[in-house]
Short mmCIF file of C-alpha atoms and ligand atoms in Angstrom, two decimals:
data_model
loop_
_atom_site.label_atom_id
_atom_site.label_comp_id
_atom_site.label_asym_id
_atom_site.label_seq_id
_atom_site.Cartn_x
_atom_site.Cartn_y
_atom_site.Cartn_z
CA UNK D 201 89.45 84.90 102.84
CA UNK D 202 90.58 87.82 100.49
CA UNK D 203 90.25 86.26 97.13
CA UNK D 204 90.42 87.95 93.61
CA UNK D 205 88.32 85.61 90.64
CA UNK D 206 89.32 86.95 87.26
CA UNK D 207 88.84 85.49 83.52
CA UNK D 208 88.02 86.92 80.54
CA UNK D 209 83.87 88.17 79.91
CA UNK D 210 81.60 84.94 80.07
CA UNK D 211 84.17 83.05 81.56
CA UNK D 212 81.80 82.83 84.55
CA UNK D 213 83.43 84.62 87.14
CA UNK D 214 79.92 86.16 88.60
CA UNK D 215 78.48 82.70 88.61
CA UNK D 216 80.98 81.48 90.56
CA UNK D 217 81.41 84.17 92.61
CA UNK D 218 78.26 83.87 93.88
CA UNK D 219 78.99 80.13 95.15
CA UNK D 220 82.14 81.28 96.55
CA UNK D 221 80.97 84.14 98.97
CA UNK D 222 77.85 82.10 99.86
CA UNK D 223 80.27 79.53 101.58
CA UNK D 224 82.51 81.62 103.26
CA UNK D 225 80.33 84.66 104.16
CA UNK D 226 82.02 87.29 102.42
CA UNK D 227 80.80 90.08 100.54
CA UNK D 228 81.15 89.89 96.69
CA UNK D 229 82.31 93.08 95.31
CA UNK D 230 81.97 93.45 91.56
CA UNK D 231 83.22 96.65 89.65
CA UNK D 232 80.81 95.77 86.76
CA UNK D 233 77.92 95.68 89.11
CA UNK D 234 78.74 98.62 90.95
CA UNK D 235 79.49 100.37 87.70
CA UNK D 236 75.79 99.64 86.43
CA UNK D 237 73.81 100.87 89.64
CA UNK D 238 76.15 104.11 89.41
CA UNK D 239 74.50 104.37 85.46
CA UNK D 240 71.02 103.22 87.18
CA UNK D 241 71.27 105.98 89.67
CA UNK D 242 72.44 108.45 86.90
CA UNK D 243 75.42 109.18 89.09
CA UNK D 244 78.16 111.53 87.91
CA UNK D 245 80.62 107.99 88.03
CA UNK D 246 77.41 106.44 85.77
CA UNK D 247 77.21 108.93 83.55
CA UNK D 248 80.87 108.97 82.94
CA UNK D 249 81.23 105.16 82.93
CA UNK D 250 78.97 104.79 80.40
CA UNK D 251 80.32 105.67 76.99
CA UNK D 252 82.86 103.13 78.19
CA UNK D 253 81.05 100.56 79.04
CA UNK D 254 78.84 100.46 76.20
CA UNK D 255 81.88 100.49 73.87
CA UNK D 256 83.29 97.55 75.76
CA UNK D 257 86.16 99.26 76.43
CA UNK D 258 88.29 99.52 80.48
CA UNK D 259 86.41 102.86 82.48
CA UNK D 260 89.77 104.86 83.17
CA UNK D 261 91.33 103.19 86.30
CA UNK D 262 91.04 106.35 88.68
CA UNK D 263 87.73 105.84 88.66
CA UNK D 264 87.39 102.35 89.39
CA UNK D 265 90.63 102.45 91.86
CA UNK D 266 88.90 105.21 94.20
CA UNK D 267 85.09 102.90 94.20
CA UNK D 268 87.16 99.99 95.24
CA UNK D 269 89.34 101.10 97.78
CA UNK D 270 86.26 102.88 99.47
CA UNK D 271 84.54 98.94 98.93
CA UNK D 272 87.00 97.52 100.82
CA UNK D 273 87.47 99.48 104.24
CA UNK D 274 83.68 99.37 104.73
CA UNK D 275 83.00 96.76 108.15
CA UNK D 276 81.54 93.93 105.95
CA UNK D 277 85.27 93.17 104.84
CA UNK D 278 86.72 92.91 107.96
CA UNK D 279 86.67 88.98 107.78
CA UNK D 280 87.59 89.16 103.57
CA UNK D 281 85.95 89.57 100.07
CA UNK D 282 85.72 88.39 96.88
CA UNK D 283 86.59 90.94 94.20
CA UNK D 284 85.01 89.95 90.84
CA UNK D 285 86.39 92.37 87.68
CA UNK D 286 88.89 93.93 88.99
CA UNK D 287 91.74 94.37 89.21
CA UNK D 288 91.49 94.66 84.99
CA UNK D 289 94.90 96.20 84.78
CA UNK D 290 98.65 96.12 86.07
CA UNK D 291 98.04 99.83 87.12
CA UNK D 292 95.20 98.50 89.46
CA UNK D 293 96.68 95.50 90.61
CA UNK D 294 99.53 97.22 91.64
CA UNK D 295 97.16 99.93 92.95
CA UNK D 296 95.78 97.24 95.19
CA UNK D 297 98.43 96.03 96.50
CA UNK D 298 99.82 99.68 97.94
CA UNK D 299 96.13 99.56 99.58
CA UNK D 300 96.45 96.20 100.96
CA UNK D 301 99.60 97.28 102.42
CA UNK D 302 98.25 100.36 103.87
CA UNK D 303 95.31 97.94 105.48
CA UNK D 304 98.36 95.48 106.81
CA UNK D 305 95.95 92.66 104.94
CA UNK D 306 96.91 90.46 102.47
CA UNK D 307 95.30 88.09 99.21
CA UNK D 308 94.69 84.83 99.89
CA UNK D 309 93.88 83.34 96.30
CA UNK D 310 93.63 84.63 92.85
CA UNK D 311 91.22 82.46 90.66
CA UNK D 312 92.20 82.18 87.33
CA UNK D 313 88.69 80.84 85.47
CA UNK D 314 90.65 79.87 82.04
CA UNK D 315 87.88 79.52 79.07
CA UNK D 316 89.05 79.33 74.95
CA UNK D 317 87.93 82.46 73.13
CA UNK D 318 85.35 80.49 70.64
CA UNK D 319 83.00 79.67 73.79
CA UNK D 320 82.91 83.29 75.18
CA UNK D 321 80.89 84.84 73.14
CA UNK D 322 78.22 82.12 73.47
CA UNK D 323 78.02 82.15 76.64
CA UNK D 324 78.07 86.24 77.15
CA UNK D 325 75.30 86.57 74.51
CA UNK D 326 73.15 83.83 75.91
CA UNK D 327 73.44 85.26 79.71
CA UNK D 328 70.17 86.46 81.08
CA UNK D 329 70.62 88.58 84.21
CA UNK D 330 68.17 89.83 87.56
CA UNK D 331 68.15 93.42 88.31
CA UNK D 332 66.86 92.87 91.62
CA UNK D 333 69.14 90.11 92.95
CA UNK D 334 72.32 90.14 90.52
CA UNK D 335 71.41 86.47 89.62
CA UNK D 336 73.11 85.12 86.62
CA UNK D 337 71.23 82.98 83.97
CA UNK D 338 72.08 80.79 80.47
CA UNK D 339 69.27 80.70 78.15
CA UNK D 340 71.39 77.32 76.80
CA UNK D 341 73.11 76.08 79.94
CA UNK D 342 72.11 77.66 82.85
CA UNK D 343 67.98 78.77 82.23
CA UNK D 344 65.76 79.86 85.05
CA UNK D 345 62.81 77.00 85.97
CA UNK D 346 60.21 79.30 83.64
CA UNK D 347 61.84 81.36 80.78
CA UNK D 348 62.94 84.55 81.50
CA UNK D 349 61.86 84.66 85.06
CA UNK D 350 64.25 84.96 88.30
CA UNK D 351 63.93 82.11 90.98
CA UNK D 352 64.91 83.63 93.25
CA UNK D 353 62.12 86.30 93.60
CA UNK D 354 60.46 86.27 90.28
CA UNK D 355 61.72 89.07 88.73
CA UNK D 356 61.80 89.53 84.61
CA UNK D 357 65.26 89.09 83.21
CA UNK D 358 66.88 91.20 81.24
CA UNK D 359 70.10 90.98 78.63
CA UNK D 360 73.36 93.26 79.83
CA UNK D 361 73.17 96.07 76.56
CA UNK D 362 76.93 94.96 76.39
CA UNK D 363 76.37 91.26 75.82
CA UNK D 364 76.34 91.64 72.28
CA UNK D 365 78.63 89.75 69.73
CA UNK D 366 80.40 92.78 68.78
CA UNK D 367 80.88 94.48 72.27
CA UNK D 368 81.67 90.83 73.77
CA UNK D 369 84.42 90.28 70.61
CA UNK D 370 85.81 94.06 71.52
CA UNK D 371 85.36 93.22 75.65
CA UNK D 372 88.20 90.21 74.77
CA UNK D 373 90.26 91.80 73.25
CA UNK D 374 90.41 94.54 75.54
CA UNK D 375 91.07 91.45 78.36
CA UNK D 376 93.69 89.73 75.83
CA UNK D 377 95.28 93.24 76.07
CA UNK D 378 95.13 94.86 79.07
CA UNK D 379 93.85 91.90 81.96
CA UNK D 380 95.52 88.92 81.01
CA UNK D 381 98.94 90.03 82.02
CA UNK D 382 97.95 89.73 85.60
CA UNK D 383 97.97 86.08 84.87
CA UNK D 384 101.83 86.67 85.36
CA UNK D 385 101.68 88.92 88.15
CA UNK D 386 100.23 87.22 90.30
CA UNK D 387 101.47 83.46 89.13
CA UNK D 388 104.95 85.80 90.51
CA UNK D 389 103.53 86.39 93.73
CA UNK D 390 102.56 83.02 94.19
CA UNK D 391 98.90 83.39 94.85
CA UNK D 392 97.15 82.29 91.05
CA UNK D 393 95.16 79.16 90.85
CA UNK D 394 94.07 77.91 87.23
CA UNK D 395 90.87 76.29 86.97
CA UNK D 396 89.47 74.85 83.90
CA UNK D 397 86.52 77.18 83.00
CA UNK D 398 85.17 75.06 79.60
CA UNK D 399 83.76 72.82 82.21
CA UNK D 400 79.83 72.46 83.38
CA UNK D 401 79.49 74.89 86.63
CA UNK D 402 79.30 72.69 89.28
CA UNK D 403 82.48 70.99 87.97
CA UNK D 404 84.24 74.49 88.08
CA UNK D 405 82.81 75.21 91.78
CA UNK D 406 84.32 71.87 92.85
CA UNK D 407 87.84 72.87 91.21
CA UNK D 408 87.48 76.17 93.23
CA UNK D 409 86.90 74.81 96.42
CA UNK D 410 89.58 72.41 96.22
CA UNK D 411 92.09 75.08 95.34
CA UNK D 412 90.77 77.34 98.08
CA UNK D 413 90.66 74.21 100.64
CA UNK D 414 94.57 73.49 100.23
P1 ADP V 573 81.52 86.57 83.82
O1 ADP V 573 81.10 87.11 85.17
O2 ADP V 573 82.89 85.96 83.86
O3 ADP V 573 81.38 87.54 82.70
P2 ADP V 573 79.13 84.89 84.06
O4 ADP V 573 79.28 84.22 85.38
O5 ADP V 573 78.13 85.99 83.97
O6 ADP V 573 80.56 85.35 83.48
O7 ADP V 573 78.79 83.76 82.99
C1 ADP V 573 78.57 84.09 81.61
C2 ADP V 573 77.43 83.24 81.07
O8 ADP V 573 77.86 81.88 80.97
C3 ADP V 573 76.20 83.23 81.96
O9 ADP V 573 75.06 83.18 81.12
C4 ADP V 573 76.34 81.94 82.79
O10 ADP V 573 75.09 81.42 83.17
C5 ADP V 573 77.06 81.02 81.81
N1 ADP V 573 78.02 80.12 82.46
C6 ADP V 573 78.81 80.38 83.54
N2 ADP V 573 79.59 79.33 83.83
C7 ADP V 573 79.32 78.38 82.88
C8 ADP V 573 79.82 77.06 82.64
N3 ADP V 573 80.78 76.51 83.41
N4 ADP V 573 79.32 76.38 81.59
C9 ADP V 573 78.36 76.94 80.79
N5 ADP V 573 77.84 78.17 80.97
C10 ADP V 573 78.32 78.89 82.01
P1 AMP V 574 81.78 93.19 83.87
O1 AMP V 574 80.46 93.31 84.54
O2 AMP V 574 82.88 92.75 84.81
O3 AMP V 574 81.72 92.34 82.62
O4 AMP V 574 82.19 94.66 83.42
C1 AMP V 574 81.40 95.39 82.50
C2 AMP V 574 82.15 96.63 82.04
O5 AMP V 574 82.39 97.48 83.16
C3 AMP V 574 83.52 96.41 81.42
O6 AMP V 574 83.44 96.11 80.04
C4 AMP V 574 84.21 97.75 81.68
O7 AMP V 574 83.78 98.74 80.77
C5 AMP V 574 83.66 98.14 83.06
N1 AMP V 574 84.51 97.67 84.16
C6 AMP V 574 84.19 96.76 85.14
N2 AMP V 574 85.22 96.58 85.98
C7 AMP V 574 86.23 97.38 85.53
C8 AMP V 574 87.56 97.62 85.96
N3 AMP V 574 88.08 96.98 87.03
N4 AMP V 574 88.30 98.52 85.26
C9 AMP V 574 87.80 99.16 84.20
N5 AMP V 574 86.56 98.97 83.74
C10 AMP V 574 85.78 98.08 84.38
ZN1 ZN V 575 66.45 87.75 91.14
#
């Protein structure tokens, strides 16, 4: 399975990314994530990154092209992956595709998680996340069993330094401009499935897995 899950910020594409790699064994690779161990490791990518990031605005493709196509050729994709943020632009979906080529591999689905503007920002500046195991949280709809604690391993949670209403409000824009013309490209290519975001998770795991199923 080589799948691509994109939506706009707090549409709850890490959320279900994690259901969707857990079923079909495949690593999930996530730009965002990577980006923010890069800036925890104070790498020369992190320190770069940054300024973006905390503006809300796209880190120049070249730099997120180059982390994903090493991602992707490491032996943990041999059998597929889930990419989760990226491609953000045409440049890098078309960027993508010249890899895939090159690899002689091909996409399988793109998940289009479709959620109105008015409940994004709710969502993104509710979301609690783990630094230790990249677990995603809701204070309102998705909270941990005791507040502000990880179940997975009991870790503190912490709030992304992004997910604030006027980096979230700039972060849709930027997806309203820039990412949601891939809607189109890949609707051409045949490969998009639309799934109703505005639902409750486990509803929008089931709409998944049905697309991916058929
Ligand atoms: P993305 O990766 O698309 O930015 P997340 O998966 O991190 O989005 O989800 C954003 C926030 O919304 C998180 O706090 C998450 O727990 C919550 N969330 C995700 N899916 C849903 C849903 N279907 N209904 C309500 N809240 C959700
Ligand atoms: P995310 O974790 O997907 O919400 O991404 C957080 C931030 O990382 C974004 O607002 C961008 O600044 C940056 N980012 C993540 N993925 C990409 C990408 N594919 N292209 C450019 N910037 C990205
Ligand atoms: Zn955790």
């Amino acid at each position: 399975m080589r799948l691509i899950i994109i939506g706009p910020p707090g549409a709850g594409k890490g959320t279900q990314a994690a259901k969707i790699v857990e079923k079909y064994s495949i690593p999930h690779i996530s730009t965002g994530d990577m980006l923010r161990e890069n800036i925890k490791n104070s790498t020369e990518l992190g320190i770069e990154a940054q300024g973006y990031m905390d503006k809300g605005v796209l880190v120049p493709d070249h730099l997120v092209i180059k982390i994903v196509q090493e991602r992707i050729t490491r032996d943990d994709c041999a059998n597929g992956f889930l990419l989760d943020g990226f491609p953000r632009t045409v440049a890098q979906a078309v960027s993508l595709d010249a890899e895939l080529d090159k690899l002689g591999i091909k996409l399988d689905n793109v998940i289009n998680i479709d959620v109105d503007k008015d409940l994004l920002v709710n969502r993104a500046i509710s979301r609690r996340v783990c630094n230790k195991c990249g677990a995603t949280y809701n204070i309102i709809s998705n909270p941990p069993k005791e507040d502000n604690i990880c179940d997975n391993d009991g870790e503190p949670l912490y709030q992304r330094s992004d997910d604030t209403e006027e980096t979230v409000s700039t972060r849709i824009q930027v997806y309203l401009d820039q990412t949601s013309p891939l809607i189109d490209y890949y609707k051409a290519q045949g490969l998009l499935s639309d799934i109703d975001g505005t639902k409750d998770i486990t509803d929008v795991t089931e709409q998944i897995f049905k697309a991916l199923d058929n």
